Amino acid sequence: MGDVGGQEASGQLELIRSALPRKPRRAASTEATAAHLPVAAVLVDTGLAHLDRPFEYTVPESLDEAAQPGVRVKVRFAGQDLDGFVLERKDAAEHEGRLTPLRKVVSPEPVLVPEVLSAARATAERYAGTLGDVLRLAIPPRHAAAERALATEAPEVGALPDAAERSAWSRYPAGRHYLTHLESGGAPAASWLALPSGGDPASDWPAALAEAARATLAGGRGTVVVVPDHRDVRRVDAALTAALGPGRHVRLTADQGPQARYTAWLKVLRGHVQVVVGTRAAAFAPVRDLGLVAWWDDGDDLHEEPRAPYPHVRAVLAERARLAGAALLSAGFSRTTAVQAWLQTGVVKPIEAPTATVRQAVPRVRVAGEGVELERDPAAASAHLPSLAWRTAKEALARGPVLVQVPRRGYLPSMSCQTCRAPARCQQCHGPIALPAFGAPPACRWCGRGVAGFECSRCGGHTLRSSVVGARRTAEELGRAFPGVPVHTSGSGEVLEKVAATPSLVIATPGAEPVADGGYAAVLLLDAWASLDRPALTAGEEAVRRWLGAAALGRGAADGGVAVLCGAPTHTTLPPVEALVRWDPAWFAERELDERRELRLPPTVRMAALTAPRRPLEEALQTLQSQGLPDTAEVLGPLPAGEEALRHLVRVPLDDGPAMASALAALRGVRSAHKESATVTIRVDPSDVGT
DNA sequence: GGCGCGAATAGT
DNA sequence: CTATTCGCGCCT
């Protein structure tokens, strides 16, 4: 450390050193610079918010050819060797000081293509994050062996198969037009409300998405399909193989392992395939001539990236569609308020089936009360099922499998009467009784009073039970109630992909429901109360999404399909319950969005959250206000947020979203430059508020 | 984040 | 006067 190594940056030292009879330490410092475009703008991975911008380096002649825009490089930065991406080659530097030469080109593969760079930049801006963070999400880690092993040239694939005779879009009047538009190179944008397929793979949503990809490919353009989880990836993968033939698409998921993941990704980069299906990171896939971005089930929280800056698939894909002039398709059995907002502003058009078609395709929905008719039926009581649900299941088990959806254990520790399962109510104010925290005694969620001497207002019972029982226990109880019927469970631990058409009971948590061959004869949705009674703003939206998602696996009413919602309040009709009964997700989304607008909540406004202990939080807020926070911004709070921390919410009209994000990014930069030690969490679109 | 630089301070 | 420490600003 004693010598002056690592100070090439200093002009004076450089002069002194070159005057001394000493050998230059590095060949690069004496090597000639490339004649053409001698400067490279490099995004250096410093991990520091205030250094999240390009720095310029000279390109040594020996690296001239390899140092193309998009390649990974090593550069000397502040005395260290750091990784970076070449963003651009230019003929002159903007930086006035002396430039250091690039140290090396890690690989000549230009992994950062312009379109992905633009999308990543837009994403970083929208979420007040760093470009470096977004690129880490967008570009998988390099795997040298994979790079070597994969052919440069695309392998030969046969002709694109003809479109299937029976279109999965035939039930949607606007569907045909959408497909022709895709094929002819247009950019139609739609919110598609899918219908249940009654277990027919030729008309289900994966087939429809594959058909859309086929139409896009027939017009010479590529497609990105993003789905929430691996099971859906496999379903769409199979549908794509059927629609496109082999070798025209790849799967891209985080769990593939480094080599497989990088190989698949390289196939996309090198243009061997133009169609990708994957989970959220696939939204950034460098598809050539992108013609369509599509995603399934916008409301699934898996579409939200859990790493900074927490971008949502919806935002990434919308930006990619915009940049590429590509079509956009948000698909699902239900519609989120975020997509509804697009619909209202004309960003997307609806693709929906006519009411008569819907009535046939969806199961008949019935609502079993909060335990009203329970006691009379001992078999039902032992399974803790309303008797309507029990009778429905018993009848349906003669015709095929029955799905029972059970909210996740611990999802909401809300209490009900052990005897009749009516939701437990506070004696004073009639608010819901719940477990406020793990291990804490039950209390009223409204007035906070503890529960002493509970007495059920319906049956006079004195024992409380947690209304969410969990899949395993429900499975045991149901197994006893229907002796001789095979029972399967599917949940977070192990997820069943599909079940046969033969009679069986399938107990599943939301999102883990297996597909049934030929559709379920009946679908029971348990503990509706638990889903509705969450404190979150999105409780209603989320409940509708889950119920429709499960009920959509049932047979249509025309084929005897039935869905029973259990444990919903019957004395009043709640909008989510009505949405299910009428199978009208469009109506519900519209209504829900109107309500958000009235309350000035996302997605009708943009919000950000600042979370920190009191002192640093208030400092951060001051800095934020000095960094160009628009004066339309309202600062709400602070409210307690976990141990020791407080949280401010900042709210601006949608138009001022970019200005707010840039002020937040500036705040992040200032804090990083000052090496503030206290953690201040900055988050745009905090997921627990609204959208 | 890491490092060099200059100001401030302690030790001779 | 020099040796050490500390805070600050810069990094192409």
XYZ file of C-alpha atoms (C1' of nucleotides) in Angstrom:
715
model
C 0.000 0.000 0.000
C 3.010 2.262 0.419
C 3.490 3.214 -3.216
C 1.358 5.386 -5.381
C -0.363 2.538 -7.240
C -3.931 3.039 -8.236
C -3.605 6.762 -8.779
C -3.521 6.895 -12.539
C -6.439 9.211 -12.178
C -4.279 11.998 -10.882
C -2.691 13.893 -13.750
C 0.139 15.233 -11.668
C 1.158 11.920 -10.262
C 0.958 10.487 -13.718
C 3.456 13.123 -14.904
C 5.788 12.508 -11.993
C 5.620 8.793 -12.488
C 6.237 8.926 -16.222
C 9.289 11.073 -15.573
C 10.751 8.408 -13.339
C 12.708 5.514 -14.850
C 9.965 3.086 -13.844
C 8.078 0.517 -15.813
C 4.404 1.404 -16.322
C 2.254 -0.833 -14.143
C -0.400 -1.593 -16.675
C -0.231 -2.128 -20.400
C -3.620 -0.467 -20.730
C -2.307 2.864 -19.593
C 0.115 3.042 -22.505
C -1.941 1.236 -25.125
C -3.382 3.288 -27.941
C -7.040 4.213 -27.809
C -9.499 3.006 -30.437
C -9.565 5.273 -33.481
C -13.300 5.146 -33.984
C -15.709 6.014 -31.109
C -12.908 6.028 -28.543
C -15.143 6.756 -25.559
C -17.462 4.329 -23.769
C -20.227 5.461 -21.432
C -20.341 2.837 -18.696
C -22.966 2.247 -16.043
C -20.778 1.194 -13.134
C -22.258 -1.089 -10.531
C -21.287 0.911 -7.473
C -24.370 0.064 -5.467
C -24.595 3.735 -4.537
C -27.639 5.767 -5.418
C -25.797 9.027 -6.065
C -23.393 7.315 -8.499
C -26.165 5.725 -10.525
C -25.244 7.385 -13.806
C -22.880 6.681 -16.694
C -19.151 7.339 -16.333
C -16.897 7.703 -19.354
C -13.868 5.569 -20.122
C -11.516 5.359 -23.071
C -11.625 2.207 -25.175
C -8.182 0.619 -25.693
C -7.572 -0.524 -29.246
C -7.475 -4.149 -28.158
C -11.026 -3.896 -26.764
C -12.378 -1.832 -29.634
C -14.210 -4.668 -31.274
C -15.555 -6.346 -28.152
C -16.608 -3.223 -26.266
C -19.928 -2.861 -28.028
C -22.901 -1.185 -26.381
C -24.587 -3.640 -24.038
C -21.565 -5.743 -23.051
C -20.431 -6.327 -19.499
C -17.090 -4.738 -18.612
C -14.682 -4.355 -15.713
C -13.540 -0.831 -14.956
C -11.354 0.890 -12.456
C -13.563 3.127 -10.343
C -12.454 5.024 -7.260
C -9.535 2.673 -6.875
C -11.509 -0.539 -7.211
C -12.336 -2.943 -10.008
C -16.058 -2.865 -10.564
C -18.513 -4.401 -13.006
C -20.468 -2.332 -15.441
C -22.351 -2.241 -18.723
C -21.287 -0.281 -21.775
C -24.321 1.869 -22.498
C -22.973 3.715 -25.482
C -19.878 4.370 -27.625
C -19.220 8.002 -28.494
C -16.641 9.989 -30.372
C -15.968 12.520 -27.649
C -16.250 12.660 -23.880
C -18.468 15.029 -21.980
C -16.359 14.627 -18.905
C -13.630 17.259 -18.905
C -11.078 15.435 -16.795
C -8.844 12.633 -17.786
C -10.490 9.294 -18.699
C -9.316 5.913 -17.490
C -9.252 3.070 -20.013
C -11.680 0.134 -19.769
C -9.951 -2.721 -17.937
C -11.595 -5.567 -19.759
C -14.628 -6.780 -21.576
C -16.085 -9.603 -19.506
C -17.910 -11.121 -22.458
C -18.612 -9.879 -25.963
C -22.292 -10.827 -25.547
C -24.268 -7.546 -25.774
C -26.658 -8.466 -22.956
C -28.166 -5.036 -22.463
C -30.152 -4.246 -25.586
C -31.407 -0.684 -26.139
C -35.069 -1.506 -25.689
C -34.497 -3.230 -22.360
C -32.245 -0.385 -21.253
C -35.011 2.104 -21.986
C -37.585 0.003 -20.170
C -35.264 -0.425 -17.199
C -34.583 3.284 -17.085
C -38.288 4.100 -17.185
C -38.902 1.547 -14.446
C -36.162 3.006 -12.262
C -37.639 6.469 -12.715
C -41.202 5.409 -12.072
C -40.218 3.646 -8.815
C -37.566 6.131 -7.664
C -34.975 3.362 -7.776
C -31.560 3.031 -9.351
C -30.977 1.788 -12.861
C -28.409 -0.617 -11.434
C -31.037 -2.251 -9.220
C -33.458 -2.654 -12.106
C -30.779 -4.114 -14.373
C -30.023 -6.704 -11.721
C -33.654 -7.775 -11.996
C -33.691 -7.614 -15.781
C -30.488 -9.429 -16.735
C -29.720 -12.848 -15.292
C -26.229 -13.527 -13.934
C -23.793 -14.535 -16.648
C -22.972 -18.212 -17.015
C -19.835 -18.575 -19.110
C -20.358 -22.257 -19.861
C -23.863 -21.580 -21.123
C -22.545 -18.821 -23.332
C -19.974 -21.164 -24.835
C -22.317 -24.117 -25.221
C -25.167 -22.376 -27.007
C -24.916 -22.115 -30.771
C -24.640 -18.654 -32.247
C -26.958 -19.442 -35.096
C -30.603 -20.237 -34.511
C -31.423 -23.882 -35.171
C -33.816 -24.615 -38.016
C -37.465 -24.860 -37.050
C -40.243 -25.961 -39.337
C -43.050 -23.799 -40.610
C -45.420 -22.291 -38.065
C -48.362 -24.677 -37.697
C -51.738 -23.461 -38.907
C -54.020 -21.879 -36.362
C -56.195 -24.391 -34.538
C -59.574 -24.898 -36.102
C -61.409 -24.183 -32.890
C -60.345 -20.839 -31.486
C -60.175 -20.327 -27.738
C -61.314 -16.782 -28.553
C -64.552 -17.767 -30.249
C -66.682 -16.893 -27.212
C -65.499 -13.282 -27.225
C -66.863 -11.070 -30.004
C -63.858 -8.727 -29.827
C -61.422 -11.635 -29.720
C -61.270 -12.358 -33.436
C -60.553 -8.784 -34.259
C -57.874 -8.651 -31.599
C -56.099 -11.630 -33.168
C -56.180 -10.258 -36.709
C -54.880 -6.999 -35.364
C -51.975 -8.847 -33.733
C -51.154 -10.695 -36.903
C -51.211 -7.591 -39.061
C -48.682 -5.804 -36.864
C -51.030 -3.596 -34.851
C -50.805 -2.607 -31.202
C -54.250 -3.327 -29.716
C -54.421 -3.045 -25.939
C -57.064 -4.966 -24.051
C -58.327 -6.115 -20.696
C -59.631 -9.596 -21.300
C -62.099 -11.183 -18.887
C -61.617 -14.881 -19.433
C -64.382 -17.415 -19.015
C -64.030 -20.783 -17.339
C -63.274 -23.548 -19.796
C -65.059 -26.310 -17.930
C -61.780 -28.212 -17.834
C -61.351 -28.168 -21.617
C -57.694 -27.376 -22.370
C -58.519 -26.322 -25.934
C -60.563 -23.366 -24.768
C -58.855 -22.402 -21.537
C -56.843 -19.244 -21.002
C -53.393 -20.763 -21.612
C -54.625 -21.889 -25.019
C -55.983 -18.431 -25.746
C -52.701 -16.757 -24.810
C -50.792 -19.266 -26.941
C -53.108 -18.504 -29.828
C -52.404 -14.798 -29.408
C -48.658 -15.534 -29.451
C -49.145 -17.594 -32.608
C -50.983 -14.781 -34.355
C -48.270 -12.324 -33.346
C -45.558 -14.664 -34.582
C -47.423 -15.208 -37.838
C -47.005 -11.469 -38.319
C -43.273 -11.765 -37.651
C -43.273 -10.425 -34.115
C -42.455 -11.862 -30.699
C -44.387 -12.219 -27.451
C -43.746 -12.045 -23.721
C -46.240 -13.833 -21.493
C -45.893 -13.345 -17.736
C -47.816 -15.524 -15.291
C -47.753 -15.564 -11.484
C -46.186 -18.958 -10.746
C -44.441 -22.026 -12.119
C -47.560 -24.048 -12.433
C -49.013 -21.474 -14.762
C -45.712 -21.360 -16.646
C -46.000 -25.090 -17.298
C -49.600 -24.763 -18.465
C -48.826 -21.948 -20.883
C -45.658 -23.751 -21.963
C -47.717 -26.794 -22.954
C -50.227 -24.600 -24.767
C -47.429 -22.840 -26.635
C -45.916 -26.136 -27.720
C -49.313 -27.134 -29.074
C -49.851 -23.829 -30.873
C -46.346 -23.093 -32.172
C -44.762 -26.509 -32.439
C -41.440 -27.295 -30.773
C -38.460 -24.952 -30.602
C -40.215 -21.630 -30.989
C -40.463 -20.558 -27.393
C -38.696 -20.793 -24.033
C -39.626 -20.793 -20.374
C -37.964 -18.267 -18.138
C -38.269 -18.703 -14.394
C -36.166 -17.889 -11.377
C -36.024 -21.495 -10.168
C -34.376 -22.926 -13.271
C -30.853 -22.897 -11.946
C -28.172 -20.537 -13.270
C -27.154 -22.418 -16.404
C -30.638 -23.343 -17.615
C -31.890 -19.864 -16.908
C -29.062 -18.138 -18.725
C -29.278 -20.554 -21.650
C -32.994 -19.889 -22.091
C -32.422 -16.175 -21.774
C -29.579 -16.280 -24.325
C -31.831 -18.037 -26.799
C -34.110 -15.045 -26.567
C -31.248 -12.552 -26.794
C -29.708 -14.260 -29.810
C -33.086 -14.441 -31.525
C -33.348 -18.237 -31.578
C -36.858 -17.880 -30.189
C -39.269 -14.972 -30.176
C -41.782 -16.211 -27.642
C -41.204 -16.301 -23.890
C -43.368 -17.456 -21.025
C -42.174 -16.905 -17.507
C -42.630 -15.412 -14.094
C -42.128 -11.736 -13.271
C -38.466 -11.335 -14.289
C -39.449 -12.482 -17.795
C -41.123 -9.100 -18.264
C -37.670 -7.786 -19.194
C -36.847 -10.579 -21.673
C -35.002 -9.128 -24.707
C -37.469 -10.500 -27.268
C -36.713 -9.421 -30.841
C -39.392 -7.419 -32.629
C -41.682 -7.492 -29.646
C -45.290 -7.513 -30.828
C -47.295 -8.532 -27.755
C -46.967 -8.365 -23.995
C -49.506 -10.381 -22.056
C -49.950 -11.259 -18.422
C -52.347 -13.382 -16.457
C -54.104 -12.382 -13.239
C -52.976 -8.828 -12.643
C -54.099 -8.949 -9.014
C -51.768 -11.775 -7.985
C -49.201 -10.322 -5.624
C -46.518 -12.493 -7.194
C -46.493 -9.944 -10.024
C -44.900 -7.521 -7.631
C -41.123 -7.861 -7.479
C -40.006 -8.254 -3.855
C -36.622 -6.638 -4.479
C -35.953 -2.911 -4.810
C -37.400 -0.904 -6.376
C -40.358 -3.343 -6.258
C -41.664 -2.887 -9.803
C -44.952 -4.470 -10.838
C -45.140 -6.615 -13.969
C -47.999 -4.422 -15.144
C -45.826 -1.297 -15.140
C -42.854 -2.999 -16.795
C -44.903 -4.610 -19.546
C -46.883 -1.455 -20.239
C -43.625 0.407 -20.710
C -42.225 -2.288 -22.965
C -45.354 -2.241 -25.098
C -45.095 1.513 -25.385
C -41.439 1.429 -26.398
C -41.859 -1.377 -28.906
C -45.204 -0.259 -30.283
C -46.464 -3.663 -29.203
C -49.920 -4.918 -28.297
C -50.896 -5.390 -24.667
C -53.158 -7.952 -23.076
C -54.086 -8.005 -19.410
C -55.947 -11.244 -18.864
C -57.781 -12.753 -15.933
C -61.042 -14.111 -14.575
C -61.342 -10.846 -12.656
C -60.206 -7.277 -13.217
C -58.142 -5.180 -10.838
C -58.819 -1.532 -10.153
C -55.475 -0.750 -11.784
C -56.610 -2.241 -15.078
C -60.067 -0.760 -14.650
C -58.395 2.661 -14.465
C -56.794 1.968 -17.852
C -60.151 0.968 -19.193
C -61.764 4.194 -18.039
C -59.093 6.329 -19.644
C -59.254 4.358 -22.869
C -55.742 2.921 -22.557
C -57.217 -0.551 -22.996
C -60.423 -1.865 -24.529
C -62.503 -4.625 -22.965
C -62.663 -8.135 -24.378
C -65.629 -9.792 -22.714
C -68.140 -12.494 -23.481
C -71.842 -11.675 -23.901
C -73.944 -12.222 -20.789
C -75.733 -15.271 -22.180
C -72.394 -16.953 -22.880
C -71.160 -16.117 -19.400
C -74.271 -17.629 -17.778
C -73.636 -20.939 -19.537
C -69.923 -21.073 -18.933
C -69.801 -20.271 -15.235
C -71.076 -22.485 -12.438
C -74.296 -21.639 -10.687
C -73.269 -19.695 -7.598
C -75.066 -20.064 -4.313
C -74.438 -18.462 -0.973
C -74.642 -20.521 2.193
C -75.257 -18.409 5.234
C -73.110 -17.877 8.235
C -74.192 -21.209 9.647
C -77.950 -20.716 9.757
C -79.110 -24.185 8.784
C -76.192 -25.931 10.408
C -77.462 -27.718 13.431
C -80.078 -29.834 11.730
C -77.563 -31.806 9.724
C -75.151 -33.698 11.977
C -72.925 -34.894 9.119
C -72.493 -31.339 7.870
C -71.918 -30.040 11.366
C -69.104 -32.498 11.964
C -67.378 -31.190 8.823
C -68.107 -27.621 9.906
C -69.911 -27.036 6.642
C -73.184 -25.226 6.113
C -75.703 -27.866 5.168
C -76.215 -26.415 1.689
C -72.510 -26.852 1.029
C -72.529 -30.344 2.421
C -75.510 -31.416 0.327
C -74.017 -29.829 -2.765
C -70.722 -31.619 -2.272
C -72.382 -34.957 -1.592
C -74.470 -34.704 -4.736
C -71.553 -33.489 -6.847
C -69.219 -36.240 -5.683
C -71.360 -38.631 -7.672
C -70.409 -36.741 -10.822
C -66.788 -35.778 -10.354
C -64.209 -34.015 -8.210
C -65.123 -31.289 -5.714
C -62.833 -28.384 -4.943
C -62.797 -26.829 -1.475
C -61.011 -23.499 -1.205
C -59.743 -22.721 2.287
C -58.111 -19.385 3.196
C -54.508 -19.767 4.239
C -53.923 -20.474 7.903
C -52.912 -17.334 9.712
C -54.258 -15.342 6.828
C -56.692 -13.644 9.103
C -56.993 -14.735 12.685
C -60.629 -13.776 12.843
C -62.829 -15.605 15.348
C -66.173 -17.304 15.104
C -68.503 -19.304 17.319
C -67.254 -22.856 17.823
C -70.781 -24.241 17.756
C -72.513 -22.480 14.879
C -69.585 -20.762 13.119
C -71.239 -17.384 13.139
C -68.571 -14.686 13.201
C -67.892 -13.628 16.754
C -69.042 -10.093 17.494
C -68.041 -7.666 20.178
C -70.703 -7.442 22.938
C -70.317 -3.668 23.132
C -70.021 -2.417 19.571
C -70.654 -5.508 17.424
C -67.277 -5.211 15.714
C -65.510 -8.377 14.595
C -63.479 -10.324 17.125
C -59.982 -11.179 15.987
C -56.550 -12.120 17.215
C -54.722 -8.793 17.028
C -51.284 -10.448 16.935
C -49.826 -13.906 17.030
C -50.287 -15.324 20.495
C -52.285 -12.327 21.738
C -55.729 -12.799 23.276
C -58.763 -12.115 21.074
C -60.127 -8.559 21.004
C -62.584 -6.415 19.084
C -61.038 -5.008 15.970
C -63.137 -1.870 16.142
C -63.047 -0.794 19.766
C -60.089 -2.855 20.907
C -61.876 -4.251 23.976
C -60.828 -7.700 25.108
C -63.305 -10.552 25.087
C -64.501 -11.733 28.492
C -67.270 -14.298 28.704
C -68.097 -14.611 25.031
C -71.663 -15.465 24.209
C -72.702 -16.079 20.613
C -75.605 -13.863 19.644
C -76.976 -16.522 17.337
C -76.783 -19.788 19.251
C -75.632 -18.777 22.696
C -72.388 -20.776 22.409
C -69.523 -19.812 24.682
C -66.466 -21.050 22.798
C -64.479 -19.114 20.245
C -62.571 -20.670 17.400
C -60.285 -19.244 14.841
C -62.460 -19.009 11.766
C -59.625 -19.923 9.473
C -58.933 -23.543 10.105
C -56.319 -24.359 7.525
C -56.289 -26.858 4.739
C -54.980 -29.901 6.613
C -57.549 -29.828 9.394
C -60.342 -29.161 6.904
C -59.147 -32.126 4.890
C -59.336 -34.390 7.944
C -62.810 -33.189 8.845
C -64.101 -33.551 5.305
C -62.496 -36.958 4.942
C -64.539 -38.142 7.905
C -67.714 -36.524 6.555
C -67.382 -38.235 3.178
C -65.991 -41.676 3.971
C -64.545 -43.562 1.040
C -63.842 -40.452 -1.057
C -60.174 -39.782 -1.835
C -58.961 -36.483 -0.391
C -56.141 -34.410 -1.934
C -54.629 -31.260 -0.526
C -52.759 -28.546 -2.369
C -51.163 -25.627 -0.608
C -48.033 -23.620 -0.085
C -46.039 -26.701 0.877
C -46.797 -28.845 -2.134
C -48.915 -27.678 -5.016
C -50.902 -30.200 -7.021
C -50.960 -29.422 -10.702
C -54.104 -31.286 -11.722
C -56.554 -33.926 -10.666
C -58.474 -36.575 -12.598
C -62.145 -36.415 -13.531
C -63.008 -39.120 -10.990
C -64.756 -38.219 -7.723
C -62.429 -36.825 -5.087
C -62.252 -33.989 -2.595
C -59.558 -31.414 -3.303
C -58.704 -29.061 -0.452
C -56.617 -26.120 -1.606
C -55.518 -22.702 -0.459
C -56.083 -19.739 -2.808
C -53.747 -19.804 -5.763
C -52.899 -23.480 -5.298
C -56.095 -24.953 -6.733
C -55.316 -27.813 -9.131
C -56.995 -27.860 -12.520
C -59.503 -30.701 -12.816
C -59.819 -32.774 -15.940
C -63.275 -31.927 -17.222
C -63.804 -29.307 -14.501
C -64.987 -29.655 -10.905
C -68.539 -30.792 -10.369
C -68.715 -28.372 -7.444
C -66.554 -25.718 -5.821
C -66.947 -24.804 -2.162
C -65.486 -21.503 -1.042
C -65.041 -21.598 2.729
C -64.693 -18.814 5.254
C -65.815 -15.969 3.032
C -65.979 -13.832 6.122
C -62.255 -14.253 6.707
C -61.434 -13.023 3.222
C -63.709 -10.006 3.418
C -62.883 -8.922 6.887
C -59.224 -8.134 6.382
C -58.214 -4.615 7.289
C -56.533 -4.128 3.887
C -58.100 -1.802 1.389
C -57.876 -4.419 -1.288
C -59.785 -7.017 0.730
C -62.856 -6.904 -1.517
C -60.887 -6.910 -4.737
C -58.752 -9.752 -3.477
C -61.732 -11.804 -2.323
C -63.450 -11.517 -5.691
C -60.230 -12.486 -7.439
C -59.804 -15.589 -5.312
C -63.410 -16.709 -5.473
C -63.692 -16.276 -9.217
C -60.305 -17.936 -9.665
C -61.449 -21.056 -7.835
C -65.023 -21.084 -9.123
C -63.691 -20.763 -12.676
C -62.229 -24.257 -12.323
C -65.757 -25.612 -11.987
C -68.028 -26.849 -14.752
C -70.428 -24.395 -16.309
C -74.015 -24.208 -15.116
C -74.992 -25.858 -18.378
C -73.028 -28.936 -17.297
C -74.329 -28.943 -13.752
C -71.475 -26.979 -12.202
C -72.164 -25.352 -8.830
C -70.172 -23.066 -6.586
C -71.114 -22.428 -2.976
C -69.812 -19.479 -1.020
C -69.772 -20.332 2.669
C -69.559 -18.065 5.648
C -70.634 -14.848 3.985
C -72.967 -12.545 5.874
C -76.499 -13.128 4.622
C -78.322 -10.273 6.311
C -76.772 -7.849 3.859
C -75.427 -8.237 0.346
C -71.832 -7.194 0.110
C -70.548 -6.067 -3.290
C -67.872 -8.791 -3.517
C -70.510 -11.443 -2.816
C -72.812 -9.904 -5.382
C -69.966 -9.810 -7.910
C -69.483 -13.545 -7.487
C -73.168 -14.429 -7.549
C -73.742 -12.375 -10.691
C -70.330 -13.312 -12.085
C -69.747 -9.701 -12.942
C -66.125 -8.741 -12.332
C -66.444 -5.738 -14.659
C -69.215 -4.246 -12.553
C -67.254 -4.858 -9.395
C -64.026 -3.308 -10.721
C -65.879 -0.220 -11.851
C -67.559 0.197 -8.513
C -64.385 -0.408 -6.593
C -62.475 2.124 -8.672
C -65.174 4.759 -8.179
C -64.809 4.252 -4.469
C -61.041 4.647 -4.646
C -61.468 7.846 -6.578
C -63.764 9.220 -3.939
C -61.289 8.373 -1.218
C -58.351 9.562 -3.317
C -56.594 6.253 -3.104
C -54.495 4.378 -5.641
C -54.758 3.707 -8.489
C -56.538 7.066 -8.898
C -53.621 8.881 -7.252
C -49.974 7.965 -6.843
C -48.577 7.250 -3.422
C -45.196 6.708 -1.891
C -44.203 5.624 1.584
C -41.294 6.853 3.680
C -40.538 4.628 6.636
C -37.950 5.286 9.370
C -37.527 6.103 13.053
C -38.902 9.514 13.969
C -35.802 11.705 13.711
C -34.419 10.452 10.392
C -37.933 10.298 9.012
C -38.557 13.987 9.604
C -35.114 14.853 8.232
C -35.830 12.842 5.117
C -39.158 14.572 4.699
C -37.458 17.967 4.851
C -34.869 16.946 2.305
C -37.620 15.590 0.078
C -39.421 18.913 0.151
C -36.229 20.704 -0.868
C -35.734 18.324 -3.806
C -38.634 19.486 -5.903
C -41.552 17.590 -4.422
C -44.516 18.975 -6.362
C -46.670 21.333 -4.332
C -49.700 19.204 -5.055
C -48.167 16.611 -2.740
C -49.999 15.836 0.473
C -48.004 14.348 3.288
C -50.064 12.008 5.445
C -49.071 10.677 8.814
C -46.827 9.789 10.419
C -48.412 6.564 11.589
C -46.662 3.780 13.473
C -45.103 1.193 11.173
C -43.725 -1.739 13.070
C -41.176 -1.577 15.877
C -39.765 1.873 16.510
C -40.581 3.055 12.988
C -43.040 5.589 11.651
C -44.393 6.009 8.189
C -45.378 8.986 6.107
C -47.456 8.529 3.004
C -47.015 11.049 0.233
C -49.897 11.432 -2.187
C -49.945 13.252 -5.522
C -52.310 13.377 -8.484
C -51.330 10.832 -11.164
C -49.878 13.522 -13.411
C -47.392 14.474 -10.729
C -46.243 10.898 -10.184
C -43.018 11.395 -12.162
C -42.197 14.610 -10.295
C -42.728 12.899 -6.962
C -40.574 9.961 -8.044
C -37.768 12.238 -9.119
C -37.841 14.076 -5.795
C -37.706 10.714 -4.021
C -34.777 9.630 -6.182
C -33.002 12.876 -5.349
C -33.623 12.233 -1.663
C -32.119 8.783 -2.052
C -29.081 10.315 -3.751
C -28.539 12.936 -1.087
C -28.793 10.358 1.660
C -26.411 8.023 -0.073
C -23.855 10.793 -0.723
C -24.000 11.874 2.914
C -23.646 8.272 4.037
C -26.678 8.574 6.284
C -26.621 5.545 8.478
C -30.253 5.408 9.571
C -32.436 3.330 7.291
C -35.109 5.296 5.547
C -37.204 3.068 3.328
C -38.491 4.810 0.233
C -41.187 3.041 -1.673
C -43.397 4.105 -4.563
C -46.746 2.266 -4.797
C -46.557 0.673 -1.353
C -48.488 -2.543 -1.843
C -50.588 -2.303 1.294
C -52.273 0.891 0.139
C -54.809 0.474 -2.611
C -53.601 -1.048 -5.818
C -18.510 2.177 -0.240
C -13.544 3.198 -0.165
C -10.011 6.209 -0.487
C -7.168 10.379 -0.459
C -6.757 14.819 1.200
C -6.496 18.587 4.412
C -7.490 20.313 8.912
C -7.144 19.467 13.610
C -4.846 17.389 17.406
C -1.429 14.928 20.250
C 3.099 13.802 20.939
C 8.082 14.859 20.530
C 7.905 20.001 13.802
C 5.969 15.361 12.736
C 2.645 11.427 13.415
C -2.001 10.254 13.798
C -6.967 10.820 13.562
C -11.124 12.364 11.666
C -14.504 14.293 8.497
C -15.478 15.452 3.895
C -15.970 15.086 -0.883
C -15.068 12.636 -4.961
C -15.149 8.747 -7.942
C -14.965 9.016 -15.606
